[in-house]
Amino acid sequence: MVAPLKVGIAGLGTVGAEVVRLIEQQNSILAARCGRGVKVVAVTARSKTKKRGVDLRGIDWMKDPLAVAQHPEVECFVELMGGVGDPALSSIEAALGAGKSVVTANKALIAKHGLKLAASAEKNGGALNYEAAVAGAIPIIKTIREGLAGTDINRVYGILNGTCNYILTRMELEGLSFEECLKDAQRLGYAEAEPSFDVDGHDTAQKLAILASLAFGTKVAQSAVSVEGISSIAAEDLRAAAELGYRVKLLGVAMRTATGIEQRVHPTMVPLSSSIAQVMGVTNAVTVDGAGIAPITLVGPGAGGAATASAVLADIADVARNVRALPFGRPVEKLKTTTKAPMERHEGGYYIRLMARDLAGTAARIATRLAEQKISLESIVQRHPNGGIEPVGKSTKSSPVPVILITYATTEDAMRRALQAVQSDKVISGKPQVIRIEKN
Amino acid sequence: MVAPLKVGIAGLGTVGAEVVRLIEQQNSILAARCGRGVKVVAVTARSKTKKRGVDLRGIDWMKDPLAVAQHPEVECFVELMGGVGDPALSSIEAALGAGKSVVTANKALIAKHGLKLAASAEKNGGALNYEAAVAGAIPIIKTIREGLAGTDINRVYGILNGTCNYILTRMELEGLSFEECLKDAQRLGYAEAEPSFDVDGHDTAQKLAILASLAFGTKVAQSAVSVEGISSIAAEDLRAAAELGYRVKLLGVAMRTATGIEQRVHPTMVPLSSSIAQVMGVTNAVTVDGAGIAPITLVGPGAGGAATASAVLADIADVARNVRALPFGRPVEKLKTTTKAPMERHEGGYYIRLMARDLAGTAARIATRLAEQKISLESIVQRHPNGGIEPVGKSTKSSPVPVILITYATTEDAMRRALQAVQSDKVISGKPQVIRIEKN
């Protein structure tokens, strides 16, 4: 019988305590699956006395994370503290430098320091596994890195932030405003007191940067991601989307284009019939488009103690089975530098909602301005006072009326120029709302 | 630089030719991901002269599959011929016996001889990878075996046969009969001339038996699966399902129950809001319920040359990376024997469609018979002549009218006894249609 893999854990919050509990509870399955058991030999956390509902007897309590990483028996260091600086960074560096393996759920740290850490893992022979850092229990890292190892990937996109998806779901189902839903999400613990990291799209951008690296062999670079959040979305947009056969999701999208890898996070209209449109509440989902094959979509819990612990345990199991995948799927020195793709060059369809001053004249003017930019319209509809839609031109009202345009694929540059011209024409009041459309 | 993994391929149909082409085209990515390239050194197929659109120069053409498996340079034998007997079986046995690794897409062979082959792989040190055998390009084997290695699985279920899902989709969307859709599917090449293996559920049963083994640590046993096909489903059932908030899918379901592992394949009503209900056409999907976490669903192409080749290539990449997962996730000698769970013990809700002779009297009689078996009704509705539904009792028609019942969870035994009693009462004409309901 091979000796069990000896694990040290830094951080005993909800996830850490669940990992300790699962290692105990699942040990015979882990032993059968991996050819050896898993044993926690050292832990640390901020408070030694806090009640956690797990039995820590027989496990060394260390004074700090670095001591766990350096514990002579620890072969696999599990970092579950969070934070992009020390002690998470220095303790992971110490473990990898000593040839140990590391498992972490820390997406911010991987997004910021992943390349340096991966280089150390590759040089010293340890694993650096971080399945829990992106989309919780969904095995998307393993799927891209291993399950699609021989598949040429053209696009990877998904719902990577449960807070935003929860807010958009409630806005749509209950017709509420962004602010109302955010407050409720905060009250229920789905959103932080300082929500901007989630609702402005930065959390999604960190995760997307990691997925893009794995899919396209580029260096992780959060700075290469164009980011827009969901705070500008109105309940009216969600209603109109539904009527037009779409649903609005905050997507992270990374795709191959003629000019390089485009990485962007923004509210997106997806067809109601797509798998990703069905993903409601705090659930996450990721779709991968491989060359020549239909899209593959993975849906599941993106956060929560048990879901995150499930991914951490799978990573530990890979270490126990002695699997050493390259952290970013390819050697770090082969990863290519990626730069921010200018959104002006983005190509796709657009949803545009604007307030027309004088309906008949406005429609003609808008059509002209769009035609000047060679933009074709899939539909142009006017919102009814009762919330429905009808073809433009049926109303005789003279006060501003909301009009919704759906364009066929065009460039963002052309769309912006057309809207600027429409604004200069003074036929609309206020600023148009623009949401990009992502088709399957 | 490590030498490339030397591969021999038996079978050069659509999948085999695509694998040869992809290995050539993706070689630099494979080399970066695996630390070594992949090289095809030997092949065989029925016809040497058939045009395949791939360059076979420099590759040894062998007289038969066994010669490929025994080729002195071949380290990884890729079986893409199909068939449960020889030459597929004997050539795989020869390769494994010599300590070589094997990659196959042959679900029938794995379902029938998988245990024997896995034992040989474990003894001799080779891998036995068969990701393509279940759900095509969806990495469900890897997900259960590795991605959920530390997660206690309670249920795995899915749409595993594209032919059936294609037929059910067209029946629902176009209101066609099973026979019409089957004929069309045959004409379009989605169904075989002899369709019973697909439409009677046996293909799904083979795949389910493999998934159950991986999820629950049981010996693969197709004979332990209860199987019903889709030929009894009427367009009217699909219409009624939609009105009641459900959709009918042919599901394979394996789940832990108090009396063991229940494995069953049958038409199933799933909630319209579930991920699995959105899966239309030839697409496949699998959902895994882990203890304490929300379900994880994987959706993607279940068949086709490129999709199957994608999974085969991922398996080859694992061999190249020197990963040797246990074929069934646990050592073969630790797998438990599983027996066929009697469907009478199955617990769940039921959709029942029957023709009531005299509506008022029938409703009372049915309610009494169900109450005798302690079965509660979620709803009982009568079909309108125009296809709609309305509460029972509003019609005064005296000719038989279709009535639809939805029950709360009960045992199959109780449901069958209640229906038998209703039939003995002679208040209905014909045999009731019964479809099991699977909730998330």
Short mmCIF file of N, CA, C and O in Angstrom, two decimals, chain A residues 354 357 365-366 369 416-434:
data_model
loop_
_atom_site.label_atom_id
_atom_site.label_comp_id
_atom_site.label_asym_id
_atom_site.label_seq_id
_atom_site.Cartn_x
_atom_site.Cartn_y
_atom_site.Cartn_z
N LEU A 354 -33.52 53.45 -27.67
CA LEU A 354 -33.42 54.92 -27.59
C LEU A 354 -34.80 55.55 -27.52
O LEU A 354 -35.81 54.91 -27.77
N ARG A 357 -37.86 61.31 -30.51
CA ARG A 357 -38.66 62.52 -30.24
C ARG A 357 -39.91 62.53 -31.10
O ARG A 357 -41.01 62.73 -30.61
N ARG A 365 -34.60 58.95 -40.12
CA ARG A 365 -33.27 59.47 -39.88
C ARG A 365 -32.33 58.37 -39.41
O ARG A 365 -31.19 58.25 -39.85
N ILE A 366 -32.83 57.56 -38.47
CA ILE A 366 -32.00 56.47 -37.94
C ILE A 366 -31.63 55.51 -39.06
O ILE A 366 -30.47 55.12 -39.21
N ARG A 369 -28.91 57.03 -41.14
CA ARG A 369 -27.61 57.07 -40.46
C ARG A 369 -26.98 55.68 -40.39
O ARG A 369 -25.77 55.52 -40.53
N ARG A 416 -21.08 52.79 -33.39
CA ARG A 416 -20.90 54.00 -32.57
C ARG A 416 -20.99 55.27 -33.42
O ARG A 416 -21.58 56.27 -33.00
N ARG A 417 -20.40 55.22 -34.62
CA ARG A 417 -20.45 56.39 -35.50
C ARG A 417 -21.90 56.70 -35.91
O ARG A 417 -22.32 57.84 -35.91
N ALA A 418 -22.65 55.64 -36.20
CA ALA A 418 -24.05 55.84 -36.60
C ALA A 418 -24.84 56.46 -35.46
O ALA A 418 -25.62 57.41 -35.66
N LEU A 419 -24.62 55.95 -34.22
CA LEU A 419 -25.38 56.49 -33.08
C LEU A 419 -24.98 57.93 -32.79
O LEU A 419 -25.83 58.75 -32.41
N GLN A 420 -23.69 58.24 -32.97
CA GLN A 420 -23.23 59.61 -32.76
C GLN A 420 -23.95 60.55 -33.74
O GLN A 420 -24.41 61.63 -33.36
N ALA A 421 -24.05 60.09 -34.97
CA ALA A 421 -24.73 60.90 -35.99
C ALA A 421 -26.20 61.11 -35.62
O ALA A 421 -26.74 62.21 -35.72
N VAL A 422 -26.84 60.03 -35.13
CA VAL A 422 -28.24 60.12 -34.73
C VAL A 422 -28.40 61.12 -33.58
O VAL A 422 -29.32 61.94 -33.56
N GLN A 423 -27.44 61.08 -32.64
CA GLN A 423 -27.51 62.03 -31.51
C GLN A 423 -27.33 63.47 -32.00
O GLN A 423 -28.01 64.36 -31.54
N SER A 424 -26.40 63.66 -32.94
CA SER A 424 -26.17 65.00 -33.48
C SER A 424 -27.41 65.51 -34.21
O SER A 424 -27.67 66.72 -34.26
N ASP A 425 -28.15 64.59 -34.78
CA ASP A 425 -29.38 64.97 -35.49
C ASP A 425 -30.47 65.48 -34.54
O ASP A 425 -31.48 66.01 -34.99
N LYS A 426 -30.24 65.28 -33.26
CA LYS A 426 -31.18 65.71 -32.21
C LYS A 426 -32.60 65.14 -32.41
O LYS A 426 -33.59 65.80 -32.09
N VAL A 427 -32.69 63.93 -32.94
CA VAL A 427 -34.02 63.32 -33.09
C VAL A 427 -34.32 62.37 -31.93
O VAL A 427 -35.40 61.80 -31.84
N ILE A 428 -33.34 62.18 -31.05
CA ILE A 428 -33.59 61.34 -29.87
C ILE A 428 -33.29 62.13 -28.62
O ILE A 428 -32.56 63.12 -28.66
N SER A 429 -33.89 61.71 -27.51
CA SER A 429 -33.55 62.37 -26.25
C SER A 429 -32.79 61.39 -25.38
O SER A 429 -33.07 60.20 -25.36
N GLY A 430 -31.80 61.90 -24.70
CA GLY A 430 -30.97 61.04 -23.84
C GLY A 430 -29.97 60.23 -24.63
O GLY A 430 -29.80 60.42 -25.84
N LYS A 431 -29.30 59.31 -23.91
CA LYS A 431 -28.24 58.49 -24.50
C LYS A 431 -28.82 57.12 -24.85
O LYS A 431 -29.56 56.55 -24.07
N PRO A 432 -28.49 56.59 -26.01
CA PRO A 432 -29.01 55.26 -26.35
C PRO A 432 -28.38 54.18 -25.47
O PRO A 432 -27.23 54.30 -25.06
N GLN A 433 -29.19 53.18 -25.16
CA GLN A 433 -28.68 51.99 -24.45
C GLN A 433 -28.22 50.99 -25.51
O GLN A 433 -28.97 50.71 -26.47
N VAL A 434 -27.02 50.45 -25.35
CA VAL A 434 -26.48 49.51 -26.35
C VAL A 434 -26.06 48.22 -25.67
O VAL A 434 -25.34 48.25 -24.67
#
